[in-house]
Coordinates of C-alpha atoms and ligand atoms in Angstrom, one line a residue:
Chain A
M1 CA 0.5 0.0 -0.3
K2 CA 3.0 2.5 1.0
I3 CA 5.2 1.1 -1.4
W4 CA 1.9 1.0 -4.3
G5 CA 1.7 5.5 -2.9
L6 CA 5.6 5.6 -3.8
V7 CA 5.6 3.3 -7.3
T8 CA 2.6 6.3 -8.1
I9 CA 4.6 9.4 -6.7
T10 CA 7.6 8.0 -9.1
L11 CA 5.5 7.2 -11.7
R12 CA 4.3 11.1 -11.8
E13 CA 7.5 12.3 -11.2
L14 CA 8.5 10.4 -14.1
S15 CA 6.1 11.1 -16.4
A16 CA 6.5 14.6 -16.2
K17 CA 9.7 14.5 -18.0
A18 CA 10.6 15.3 -21.6
T19 CA 13.2 12.3 -22.0
L20 CA 9.8 10.3 -21.3
I21 CA 8.0 12.0 -24.5
V22 CA 10.8 11.7 -26.4
L23 CA 11.7 7.3 -25.7
A24 CA 7.6 6.7 -26.7
G25 CA 7.8 9.1 -29.7
I26 CA 10.3 7.6 -30.6
S27 CA 9.2 3.9 -29.8
T28 CA 5.8 5.1 -31.6
L29 CA 7.5 6.7 -34.5
I30 CA 9.6 2.7 -34.5
I31 CA 5.9 0.9 -34.8
L32 CA 4.5 3.1 -37.0
G33 CA 7.2 2.7 -39.7
I34 CA 7.3 -1.4 -39.2
F35 CA 3.4 -1.2 -39.6
L36 CA 3.7 1.0 -42.9
S37 CA 6.9 -0.2 -44.5
L38 CA 6.2 -4.6 -43.3
S39 CA 4.2 -7.2 -45.8
S40 CA 3.4 -10.0 -47.2
S41 CA 1.5 -11.9 -50.0
Q42 CA 0.8 -15.3 -50.7
V43 CA 2.0 -16.3 -53.8
E44 CA 1.9 -20.2 -55.8
D45 CA 5.5 -21.1 -54.4
G46 CA 4.7 -19.5 -51.1
I47 CA 5.0 -16.3 -48.8
N48 CA 6.0 -13.2 -50.0
L49 CA 7.7 -11.0 -47.5
M50 CA 8.2 -7.0 -48.3
F51 CA 9.2 -4.6 -47.3
F52 CA 7.9 -0.8 -49.3
G53 CA 5.8 -3.0 -51.3
S54 CA 9.2 -4.7 -52.9
S55 CA 9.7 -8.5 -51.9
V56 CA 12.8 -9.0 -50.0
G57 CA 14.2 -12.6 -51.5
S58 CA 12.1 -15.5 -53.1
P59 CA 8.6 -16.8 -51.5
V60 CA 9.3 -18.7 -49.0
S61 CA 7.7 -22.0 -46.9
H62 CA 5.5 -20.9 -44.1
E63 CA 8.1 -22.6 -41.4
S64 CA 11.5 -20.7 -43.0
L65 CA 8.9 -17.5 -42.8
H66 CA 8.4 -18.1 -39.5
E67 CA 12.3 -18.7 -39.0
I68 CA 12.8 -15.7 -40.9
V69 CA 10.6 -13.4 -38.8
H70 CA 12.1 -14.9 -35.7
G71 CA 15.4 -13.7 -37.3
I72 CA 14.4 -9.9 -37.7
Q73 CA 12.5 -9.7 -34.1
A74 CA 15.4 -11.0 -32.9
T75 CA 18.0 -8.6 -34.6
L76 CA 15.2 -5.5 -34.4
T77 CA 15.0 -6.5 -30.5
K78 CA 18.8 -6.4 -30.6
G79 CA 19.7 -3.5 -31.8
L80 CA 16.8 -2.0 -29.7
F81 CA 18.1 -3.3 -26.6
W82 CA 21.0 -0.5 -26.3
G83 CA 18.8 2.1 -26.9
I84 CA 16.0 1.1 -24.7
V85 CA 18.2 0.4 -22.3
L86 CA 20.7 3.6 -22.0
F87 CA 17.8 5.7 -22.6
G88 CA 16.0 4.8 -19.7
V89 CA 18.3 5.1 -17.5
I90 CA 19.0 8.7 -18.5
A91 CA 15.1 8.7 -18.1
T92 CA 15.0 7.5 -14.6
A93 CA 19.0 8.1 -13.1
G94 CA 17.6 11.3 -11.4
I95 CA 14.6 9.6 -9.0
I96 CA 16.5 8.6 -6.6
P97 CA 19.2 12.0 -5.8
S98 CA 15.8 14.0 -6.0
A99 CA 14.3 11.7 -3.6
L100 CA 17.2 12.0 -1.0
E101 CA 17.7 16.2 -2.0
K102 CA 17.0 18.5 1.4
G103 CA 14.2 19.3 2.3
T104 CA 12.0 16.2 0.2
V105 CA 13.8 13.4 2.0
D106 CA 12.5 15.0 4.8
L107 CA 8.9 14.4 3.8
Y108 CA 9.7 10.9 2.6
L109 CA 10.9 9.7 5.6
S110 CA 8.8 11.6 8.2
K111 CA 5.8 9.0 7.2
P112 CA 5.9 5.8 8.8
I113 CA 8.0 4.5 5.8
A114 CA 11.4 2.3 6.6
R115 CA 14.2 3.9 4.3
W116 CA 14.7 0.5 2.9
E117 CA 10.9 1.0 1.5
L118 CA 11.3 4.8 -0.1
L119 CA 14.7 3.0 -2.3
L120 CA 12.6 0.5 -3.1
G121 CA 8.9 2.1 -3.9
K122 CA 11.7 4.4 -6.2
Y123 CA 13.3 1.5 -7.5
L124 CA 9.8 -0.5 -8.1
G125 CA 8.6 2.7 -9.7
A126 CA 11.5 3.2 -12.1
V127 CA 11.0 -0.5 -13.1
V128 CA 7.1 -0.1 -13.6
L129 CA 7.5 2.7 -15.8
M130 CA 10.1 0.5 -18.2
L131 CA 7.9 -1.9 -18.2
F132 CA 5.0 0.0 -19.6
N133 CA 7.3 1.7 -22.1
I134 CA 8.6 -1.7 -23.4
V135 CA 5.2 -3.6 -23.3
Y136 CA 3.5 -0.9 -25.3
F137 CA 6.7 -1.1 -27.7
L138 CA 7.5 -4.5 -28.0
G139 CA 3.6 -5.3 -27.8
A140 CA 2.8 -3.2 -30.6
L141 CA 5.6 -4.5 -33.2
W142 CA 4.2 -7.8 -31.9
F143 CA 1.7 -7.3 -33.0
V144 CA 2.1 -5.7 -36.1
F145 CA 3.9 -8.7 -37.5
G146 CA 1.2 -10.9 -36.0
I147 CA -1.3 -8.9 -38.2
K148 CA 1.2 -8.2 -41.4
V149 CA 2.7 -11.6 -41.4
G150 CA 0.9 -13.1 -40.2
V151 CA 3.8 -14.9 -37.6
W152 CA 2.9 -14.7 -34.1
N153 CA 5.5 -15.1 -31.9
S154 CA 4.6 -14.9 -28.3
Q155 CA 8.5 -15.3 -26.9
F156 CA 9.1 -12.2 -28.8
F157 CA 5.9 -10.4 -27.1
L158 CA 7.7 -12.1 -23.7
S159 CA 10.7 -10.8 -24.1
S160 CA 9.7 -7.0 -22.9
I161 CA 9.7 -9.2 -19.6
T162 CA 13.1 -10.2 -19.9
L163 CA 14.1 -6.9 -21.4
T164 CA 12.3 -5.3 -18.3
F165 CA 14.2 -7.4 -16.3
V166 CA 17.7 -6.6 -17.8
F167 CA 16.5 -2.7 -17.4
A168 CA 15.8 -3.6 -13.5
C169 CA 19.1 -5.1 -13.1
L170 CA 21.0 -1.8 -14.7
F171 CA 18.9 0.3 -12.4
S172 CA 20.1 -1.5 -9.0
I173 CA 23.8 0.4 -10.3
V174 CA 21.7 3.2 -10.9
A175 CA 20.3 3.2 -7.8
L176 CA 23.5 2.7 -5.7
L177 CA 24.8 5.9 -7.7
G178 CA 22.2 7.7 -7.0
V179 CA 22.5 7.0 -3.0
L180 CA 26.2 7.7 -2.8
F181 CA 26.1 10.8 -5.2
R182 CA 23.9 14.4 -5.7
G183 CA 22.4 14.4 -9.1
P184 CA 22.1 12.2 -12.1
A185 CA 25.0 12.9 -13.6
I186 CA 26.8 10.3 -11.5
P187 CA 24.8 7.5 -12.3
I188 CA 24.3 8.1 -15.9
I189 CA 27.8 8.2 -16.9
G190 CA 28.7 5.4 -14.2
T191 CA 25.9 2.7 -15.5
F192 CA 27.3 3.4 -19.0
L193 CA 30.9 3.2 -18.2
Y194 CA 29.6 -0.1 -16.1
L195 CA 28.0 -1.1 -19.6
F196 CA 31.1 -0.8 -21.3
V197 CA 33.4 -2.6 -18.5
G198 CA 30.9 -5.5 -18.1
N199 CA 31.0 -6.5 -22.4
L200 CA 35.0 -5.9 -21.3
L201 CA 34.6 -8.4 -18.5
E202 CA 32.3 -10.9 -20.5
Q203 CA 35.1 -11.7 -23.5
R204 CA 38.1 -11.3 -20.4
E205 CA 39.8 -14.0 -22.0
Q206 CA 40.4 -12.2 -25.0
V207 CA 40.5 -8.9 -23.9
L208 CA 41.7 -8.1 -19.7
Y209 CA 44.1 -11.5 -19.4
L210 CA 46.3 -10.2 -22.1
I211 CA 47.5 -7.2 -20.4
S212 CA 48.8 -9.4 -17.2
E213 CA 49.5 -13.1 -16.7
N214 CA 49.1 -12.8 -12.4
P215 CA 46.7 -15.0 -12.2
M216 CA 45.7 -12.8 -9.1
Y217 CA 44.6 -10.2 -11.2
Q218 CA 42.9 -12.9 -13.5
R219 CA 40.5 -14.4 -10.4
I220 CA 39.6 -10.5 -9.7
L221 CA 38.8 -10.6 -13.4
D222 CA 36.8 -13.6 -13.3
G223 CA 35.2 -13.1 -9.6
L224 CA 33.7 -9.3 -10.9
Y225 CA 32.2 -11.0 -14.0
Y226 CA 30.0 -13.3 -11.6
I227 CA 29.4 -10.9 -9.2
L228 CA 28.1 -7.9 -11.3
P229 CA 25.1 -8.2 -13.3
Q230 CA 25.5 -9.8 -16.6
I231 CA 24.1 -7.4 -19.1
S232 CA 25.8 -8.4 -22.1
A233 CA 24.8 -12.4 -21.4
M234 CA 21.1 -11.0 -20.9
E235 CA 21.5 -9.5 -24.4
A236 CA 22.3 -13.1 -25.9
N237 CA 19.6 -14.7 -24.2
I238 CA 16.9 -11.8 -24.8
A239 CA 18.2 -12.8 -29.2
N240 CA 17.5 -16.9 -27.9
Q241 CA 14.3 -16.5 -26.6
I242 CA 12.8 -14.6 -29.4
T243 CA 14.5 -17.1 -31.9
Q244 CA 12.8 -19.9 -29.6
Q245 CA 16.3 -21.3 -28.7
G246 CA 15.3 -21.1 -24.7
L247 CA 16.3 -19.8 -22.1
D248 CA 20.2 -19.6 -20.0
W249 CA 19.1 -19.5 -16.6
R250 CA 22.5 -18.4 -15.5
P251 CA 22.8 -14.6 -16.6
F252 CA 19.2 -14.7 -14.6
A253 CA 20.2 -16.3 -11.3
Q254 CA 23.3 -14.4 -10.9
S255 CA 22.2 -10.6 -12.5
I256 CA 19.1 -11.4 -9.5
L257 CA 21.8 -12.5 -6.8
S258 CA 23.9 -9.3 -8.0
A259 CA 21.3 -6.5 -8.4
G260 CA 19.8 -8.1 -4.7
M261 CA 23.4 -7.7 -3.3
L262 CA 23.9 -3.8 -5.4
F263 CA 20.2 -3.4 -3.7
G264 CA 21.4 -4.0 -0.3
G265 CA 24.5 -2.3 -0.1
S266 CA 22.0 1.0 -0.9
V267 CA 19.6 0.3 1.5
A268 CA 22.9 0.1 4.2
I269 CA 24.5 3.5 3.0
F270 CA 21.3 4.9 3.0
S271 CA 20.2 3.7 6.2
K272 CA 23.7 5.0 8.0
R273 CA 23.2 8.5 6.5
D274 CA 22.0 11.7 8.5
F275 CA 20.2 14.0 6.4
Chain B
M1 CA 3.6 9.2 29.2
H2 CA 5.7 11.8 27.9
A3 CA 4.3 13.6 24.2
I4 CA 8.4 13.6 23.7
L5 CA 11.1 12.6 26.7
S6 CA 14.5 12.9 25.1
E7 CA 17.5 11.8 27.7
S8 CA 21.0 13.0 27.5
L9 CA 20.4 13.6 24.0
S10 CA 23.8 14.3 21.7
K11 CA 24.8 14.9 18.2
T12 CA 28.1 15.5 16.7
Y13 CA 28.4 16.1 13.5
R14 CA 31.7 14.4 11.9
S15 CA 33.0 15.7 8.0
G16 CA 35.0 12.2 7.8
I17 CA 37.0 13.5 4.2
T18 CA 37.9 16.6 4.2
G19 CA 38.4 16.5 8.8
K20 CA 37.6 19.8 9.2
Q21 CA 36.3 20.0 13.0
P22 CA 33.6 18.0 14.5
I23 CA 30.0 20.4 14.6
I24 CA 28.6 19.4 17.9
A25 CA 25.0 20.1 17.2
L26 CA 23.7 18.6 20.2
A27 CA 25.1 18.5 23.6
N28 CA 23.4 16.1 26.3
F29 CA 20.1 17.9 25.7
S30 CA 17.0 16.2 28.2
V31 CA 14.5 17.3 27.9
E32 CA 10.8 16.3 28.6
V33 CA 7.2 17.1 26.9
A34 CA 4.1 16.5 28.3
P35 CA 0.8 15.5 26.3
G36 CA -1.4 18.5 25.0
Q37 CA 1.2 21.4 25.3
I38 CA 2.7 23.9 22.4
F39 CA 6.0 23.6 23.3
S40 CA 8.9 25.6 22.1
L41 CA 12.5 25.3 21.4
L42 CA 14.9 28.3 21.1
G43 CA 18.1 29.5 20.1
P44 CA 19.7 31.2 17.8
N45 CA 20.9 30.0 14.1
G46 CA 23.0 26.9 14.4
A47 CA 21.6 26.2 18.0
G48 CA 21.0 23.0 17.4
K49 CA 17.0 23.0 17.0
T50 CA 16.6 21.0 13.9
T51 CA 18.9 18.7 14.7
F52 CA 16.6 17.8 18.1
V53 CA 13.5 17.8 15.4
K54 CA 15.4 15.6 13.1
I55 CA 17.1 13.4 15.6
L56 CA 13.3 12.1 17.0
L57 CA 12.1 12.0 13.2
S58 CA 14.8 9.4 12.8
L59 CA 15.9 11.5 9.8
T60 CA 19.2 11.9 11.7
H61 CA 20.8 9.6 14.3
P62 CA 21.6 11.0 17.9
T63 CA 25.5 10.1 18.6
S64 CA 24.8 9.3 21.7
G65 CA 21.7 9.3 24.8
R66 CA 17.7 8.4 24.2
A67 CA 14.7 9.4 23.0
S68 CA 11.4 8.4 22.6
I69 CA 7.9 10.3 21.5
L70 CA 4.4 8.8 22.0
G71 CA 5.7 6.7 24.5
R72 CA 7.9 4.5 22.4
Q73 CA 11.4 4.0 22.0
L74 CA 13.2 5.5 19.1
P75 CA 13.5 4.9 16.0
D76 CA 10.5 3.7 15.3
V77 CA 8.5 3.5 11.7
K78 CA 5.2 2.5 12.8
V79 CA 5.0 5.8 15.6
R80 CA 5.2 8.5 12.9
E81 CA 1.5 7.1 11.7
R82 CA 1.0 9.6 14.2
I83 CA 3.1 12.3 13.8
G84 CA 3.1 15.5 11.7
Y85 CA 6.2 17.6 10.2
L86 CA 6.2 20.2 9.1
P87 CA 10.4 20.9 8.2
E88 CA 12.3 23.7 7.4
N89 CA 13.2 24.8 3.7
H90 CA 10.9 22.0 2.7
R91 CA 10.6 20.9 -0.9
Y92 CA 7.7 19.5 -2.3
P93 CA 7.6 17.7 -6.1
G94 CA 6.8 20.7 -8.0
Y95 CA 5.1 18.5 -10.9
L96 CA 2.6 18.1 -8.5
T97 CA -0.8 20.3 -7.9
G98 CA -1.9 20.7 -4.0
E99 CA -4.4 18.1 -4.2
Q100 CA -2.6 15.6 -5.2
L101 CA 0.7 16.4 -3.2
L102 CA -2.3 15.8 -0.1
R103 CA -3.6 13.0 -1.6
S104 CA 0.1 11.5 -1.7
F105 CA 1.6 11.9 1.2
G106 CA -1.5 11.3 3.0
Q107 CA -1.7 7.5 1.4
L108 CA 1.5 7.1 1.8
G109 CA 0.6 8.6 5.9
G110 CA -0.8 5.2 5.6
I111 CA -4.4 7.0 5.5
H112 CA -7.0 4.9 4.0
R113 CA -7.8 6.6 0.4
S114 CA -11.8 7.6 1.5
A115 CA -10.6 8.6 4.4
L116 CA -8.5 10.9 2.6
R117 CA -10.7 12.5 0.2
S118 CA -12.9 13.5 3.3
R119 CA -9.9 15.3 4.9
I120 CA -7.9 16.8 2.1
N121 CA -10.9 19.4 1.2
P122 CA -11.8 20.7 5.0
L123 CA -8.0 20.5 5.8
M124 CA -7.2 22.8 2.4
E125 CA -9.8 25.6 3.7
L126 CA -8.1 25.2 7.3
V127 CA -4.7 26.8 5.6
G128 CA -6.0 28.8 3.5
V129 CA -4.8 27.1 0.6
A130 CA -8.5 25.9 -1.7
Q131 CA -8.6 28.3 -4.0
W132 CA -4.6 27.4 -5.1
R133 CA -5.9 23.8 -4.9
S134 CA -5.4 22.1 -8.5
M135 CA -2.4 24.4 -9.1
K136 CA 0.9 22.9 -9.6
V137 CA 3.3 23.0 -6.6
R138 CA 6.2 24.9 -8.9
K139 CA 4.0 27.8 -8.8
Y140 CA 3.5 28.3 -5.1
S141 CA 4.5 31.6 -3.8
K142 CA 6.5 30.8 -0.3
G143 CA 3.6 31.5 2.0
M144 CA 1.7 29.3 0.1
M145 CA 4.0 26.7 0.1
Q146 CA 3.9 26.5 3.9
R147 CA 1.0 26.7 4.5
L148 CA 0.1 23.7 2.3
G149 CA 3.1 22.4 4.0
L150 CA 1.3 22.5 7.3
A151 CA -1.8 21.0 5.6
Q152 CA 0.3 18.2 4.9
A153 CA 1.6 17.8 8.4
L154 CA -2.3 18.0 9.6
I155 CA -2.8 15.2 6.9
N156 CA -2.8 12.1 9.2
D157 CA -4.8 13.9 12.4
P158 CA -1.8 13.8 14.4
E159 CA -1.2 13.6 18.4
L160 CA 2.1 15.2 17.6
L161 CA 2.6 18.2 15.5
F162 CA 6.5 19.5 14.5
L163 CA 6.7 22.5 13.3
D164 CA 10.1 23.9 12.0
E165 CA 9.6 27.4 11.8
P166 CA 6.1 27.6 10.3
T167 CA 5.4 31.4 9.8
D168 CA 8.3 31.6 7.9
G169 CA 7.3 33.6 4.8
V170 CA 3.8 33.8 5.8
D171 CA 2.3 37.1 5.4
P172 CA 0.7 38.4 9.1
V173 CA -3.0 38.1 9.0
G174 CA -1.3 33.8 7.7
R175 CA 0.2 34.1 10.9
K176 CA -2.5 34.8 13.2
E177 CA -4.6 32.0 11.0
I178 CA -1.3 29.8 11.8
R179 CA -1.4 30.7 15.2
D180 CA -5.3 30.3 15.6
I181 CA -5.0 26.0 13.9
L182 CA -2.3 26.1 16.4
L183 CA -4.4 26.8 19.3
N184 CA -7.3 24.7 18.2
L185 CA -5.1 21.6 17.7
K186 CA -4.0 21.8 21.6
A187 CA -7.9 22.6 22.5
Q188 CA -8.2 18.8 20.4
G189 CA -5.5 18.0 22.9
K190 CA -3.0 17.4 20.6
T191 CA 1.1 18.3 21.8
I192 CA 2.7 20.6 19.7
F193 CA 6.5 20.9 19.1
L194 CA 7.9 24.3 17.8
N195 CA 11.0 25.8 16.4
S196 CA 10.6 29.3 16.0
H197 CA 12.8 32.8 16.1
L198 CA 9.5 34.3 16.4
L199 CA 9.7 34.7 20.3
S200 CA 7.3 37.5 20.0
E201 CA 4.5 35.1 18.3
V202 CA 6.1 32.0 20.4
E203 CA 5.2 34.1 23.8
L204 CA 1.8 34.1 22.7
I205 CA 0.9 30.3 22.4
S206 CA 3.5 28.5 24.3
D207 CA 3.1 27.1 27.2
R208 CA 6.6 26.0 28.3
V209 CA 10.1 27.2 26.1
A210 CA 13.5 25.9 26.5
I211 CA 16.2 28.1 24.9
L212 CA 19.2 25.8 23.5
D213 CA 22.9 27.8 22.5
K214 CA 25.0 26.4 21.3
G215 CA 23.6 22.9 21.4
T216 CA 22.9 23.1 25.5
L217 CA 19.8 24.1 27.1
L218 CA 20.6 27.1 28.2
K219 CA 17.1 27.8 30.3
I220 CA 14.0 26.1 29.9
G221 CA 10.3 26.6 31.7
T222 CA 6.9 28.5 31.2
V223 CA 6.9 31.8 29.9
D224 CA 6.1 33.2 32.7
E225 CA 8.6 32.1 34.9
L226 CA 11.1 33.6 31.2
T227 CA 10.3 36.4 31.5
S228 CA 9.2 37.8 34.9
V229 CA 13.0 39.5 35.5
G230 CA 12.9 39.4 39.1
P231 CA 10.6 41.9 41.2
E232 CA 11.1 45.4 39.4
Y233 CA 8.1 47.7 40.1
L234 CA 7.5 51.1 38.0
I235 CA 5.0 53.2 40.3
G236 CA 3.2 56.3 39.3
I237 CA 3.3 58.9 41.2
G238 CA 1.0 62.4 41.8
A239 CA 3.7 64.9 43.1
D240 CA 7.8 64.9 43.9
L241 CA 9.5 63.2 46.2
T242 CA 10.6 64.9 49.0
E243 CA 14.2 65.0 50.6
G244 CA 12.7 63.6 53.6
F245 CA 11.5 61.1 52.1
L246 CA 14.6 59.7 50.2
H247 CA 16.4 59.8 53.1
E248 CA 13.9 57.6 54.8
A249 CA 13.5 55.7 51.7
S250 CA 18.1 54.8 51.4
A251 CA 18.0 54.7 55.6
L252 CA 15.0 51.5 54.8
L253 CA 17.9 49.8 51.7
L254 CA 15.6 50.6 48.8
K255 CA 16.9 50.7 45.6
L256 CA 14.8 53.3 43.5
S257 CA 15.4 55.7 41.0
Y258 CA 12.6 57.9 40.0
T259 CA 11.9 60.9 37.3
S260 CA 9.0 63.7 38.2
D261 CA 6.4 61.4 37.7
S262 CA 7.1 57.5 38.4
I263 CA 9.7 55.4 40.5
S264 CA 11.1 52.2 39.3
A265 CA 11.9 49.9 42.6
Q266 CA 13.7 46.7 42.8
L267 CA 12.6 45.0 45.8
S268 CA 13.2 42.1 47.3
S269 CA 9.4 41.0 48.8
T270 CA 6.5 42.0 48.7
E271 CA 6.7 43.4 52.5
E272 CA 9.4 46.1 50.5
L273 CA 7.0 47.3 48.3
N274 CA 4.6 47.5 51.1
K275 CA 7.1 49.8 52.9
L276 CA 7.1 51.6 49.9
I277 CA 3.7 52.3 49.7
D278 CA 3.4 53.2 53.5
L279 CA 6.4 55.6 52.8
L280 CA 4.6 57.4 49.8
R281 CA 1.6 57.7 52.0
K282 CA 3.2 59.2 55.5
Y283 CA 4.5 62.3 53.1
G284 CA 1.6 62.2 51.4
I285 CA 2.7 61.5 47.9
E286 CA 0.2 60.4 45.0
I287 CA 0.2 57.1 43.8
T288 CA -1.3 57.1 40.6
S289 CA -0.5 53.4 39.2
I290 CA 1.6 50.4 40.5
V291 CA 3.3 47.7 37.6
K292 CA 5.0 44.5 37.8
K293 CA 7.7 45.0 35.3
R294 CA 7.8 42.1 33.2
S295 CA 10.5 41.7 30.4
T296 CA 9.0 39.9 27.0
L297 CA 10.5 37.1 26.2
E298 CA 12.9 39.0 23.3
D299 CA 14.7 40.7 26.2
S300 CA 15.2 37.2 28.1
F301 CA 16.3 35.7 25.1
I302 CA 19.1 38.2 24.5
N303 CA 20.1 39.5 27.7
L304 CA 20.7 35.2 28.4
L305 CA 22.5 34.5 25.6
K306 CA 24.3 38.1 26.4
K307 CA 25.3 36.4 29.3
E308 CA 26.4 33.2 27.7
V309 CA 28.6 35.0 25.7
V310 CA 30.3 36.9 28.8
S311 CA 30.9 33.7 30.8
Ligands
LIG401 N1 23.7 17.5 7.8 C1 24.7 17.9 8.7 N2 26.1 17.8 8.7 C2 26.7 18.7 9.4 N3 26.6 19.5 10.2 C3 25.3 20.0 10.4 C4 24.2 18.9 9.5 N4 22.9 19.8 9.9 C5 23.6 20.6 10.6 N5 24.5 20.8 11.2 C6 25.0 21.7 12.1 O1 24.7 21.6 13.3 C7 25.0 22.9 14.3 C8 23.3 23.0 14.7 O2 22.2 23.3 13.3 P1 20.8 23.4 13.5 O3 20.1 22.7 11.4 O4 20.4 22.3 13.9 O5 20.7 24.9 14.1 P2 19.3 25.5 14.0 O6 19.1 25.4 15.5 O7 18.2 24.8 13.5 O8 19.8 26.3 13.2 P3 18.5 27.2 12.6 O9 17.5 28.3 13.3 O10 19.4 28.1 11.6 O11 17.3 26.7 11.8 C9 24.9 23.7 13.1 O12 26.0 24.1 13.7 C10 25.0 23.3 11.6 O13 25.9 23.4 10.7
LIG402 MG1 16.6 25.0 11.9

């Protein structure tokens, strides 16, 4: 109940921002673009997939059409993955610092709300907002592919949940940096930096291991890789989900654990603070 | 049960990284506030008034000491359902309208939606912001914001109310209105804890007053106790004092100073006052008035702080 109150207040705060309108606008443009350009037609020797009225390749069988569309959806989502995630971080990074501002935090904390509840409410507010956005975006695209080419890929629709999950994990870093620093700048920069470092860690054997042969250094890299949310691995996971190759649960489990730890850390730091 | 009980609360702020001098914001501060009172905490800027309230609200952690409010040992999340707080320099989310703000914060206070609906309008009327209910808080003026802040503090019909400079930025009529609201709340049995600089205002409504300086309690008592400056009397007279009178008065060791129409006397007892009156009558000097002098709270506040500097 109180948490829900915090979530609604956060949603109000976020919807008052221009970034969000831009995000919704861009999503709508992409949906419309695909809706207008994509079509299919039944011909003698199969189905013709068409972009802007001209067919892509030769007509294909029903099964291969599904495969091709899944491939397109996976590529599309992977391409948009970073866009959505980065935009989402920019749009939401300010909510924790703004709740902790002098004069505002007093108002929240004088209510019967524990400090962890305040953080959790803000966290969930950001996640719920992104869930709406992502479901709107991928849901609409799923519908467009369904009515235009007759491929109703439920996994494509469900990948919106996975994508929201990725955002939620990433937000644990935004939240931690938001508790530590005033203003949204450092959480945004820090999260982008993390995405970059996370990518390097993912490929540590090919890149970072080359810097030093020291086994200690290499174990530290391994350790970091396993304790931080695995965004890159989740990106691959989403592609697999859409092409219906199944999900790898390891990055899920690991990301939940590390996001939980980071959130716990944020709560611990926040609880100690004097305002 | 006390509304507020503080036992040797201390707070030292340390700025760790810069290694500056630690700031002692509160030093062994003990105070009791009985239910149903208006209690005011006075003190110059930086005395530690806000720090004390923040500790009671668990916004700040005490370095040592204990405190309880409404009989609950702090920290306690649940007890905050029964208190209201108007912070100094509060900043409300500007994207909400006044009405939305009261609804949102009421909900955070744990009040049921239906109860809130019936509470918001009368409350906005009470503090005088009803006509701006649909305006975004961003556009509120300082005084309007302060009134809305008061409504926010009252949204859960609290038993104990903390107000940090409630009339800051409010016009004189508004101040009077706020004073009346507070007195009305007191009549309903609520306890009000007030931080203020406006001594003349505090004087009008407070039952008890404590004066704090540099984190230390200087004095505590009723307004009467703090403002009476020992028995000093101003006596109006209708005729000049005669030589004989002055001679006899000094023999009685009465401390007097006088003008052509009044005597100012510092007397240690009413017995001395009566002796002085007898003497005036004996010499046929007409008495036009007798007034026991008192200082304003402001005078005693300033005197107290001056002494503090000297000692
Ligand atoms: N968060 C903080 N960190 C460090 N020092 C602080 C902090 N808050 C207050 N102080 C210091 O504690 C002391 C007491 O401050 P406090 O705000 O309690 O004073 P006050 O009596 O409310 O003053 P005013 O009348 O100006 O509101 C001041 O010296 C202030 O600088
Ligand atoms: Mg103050």
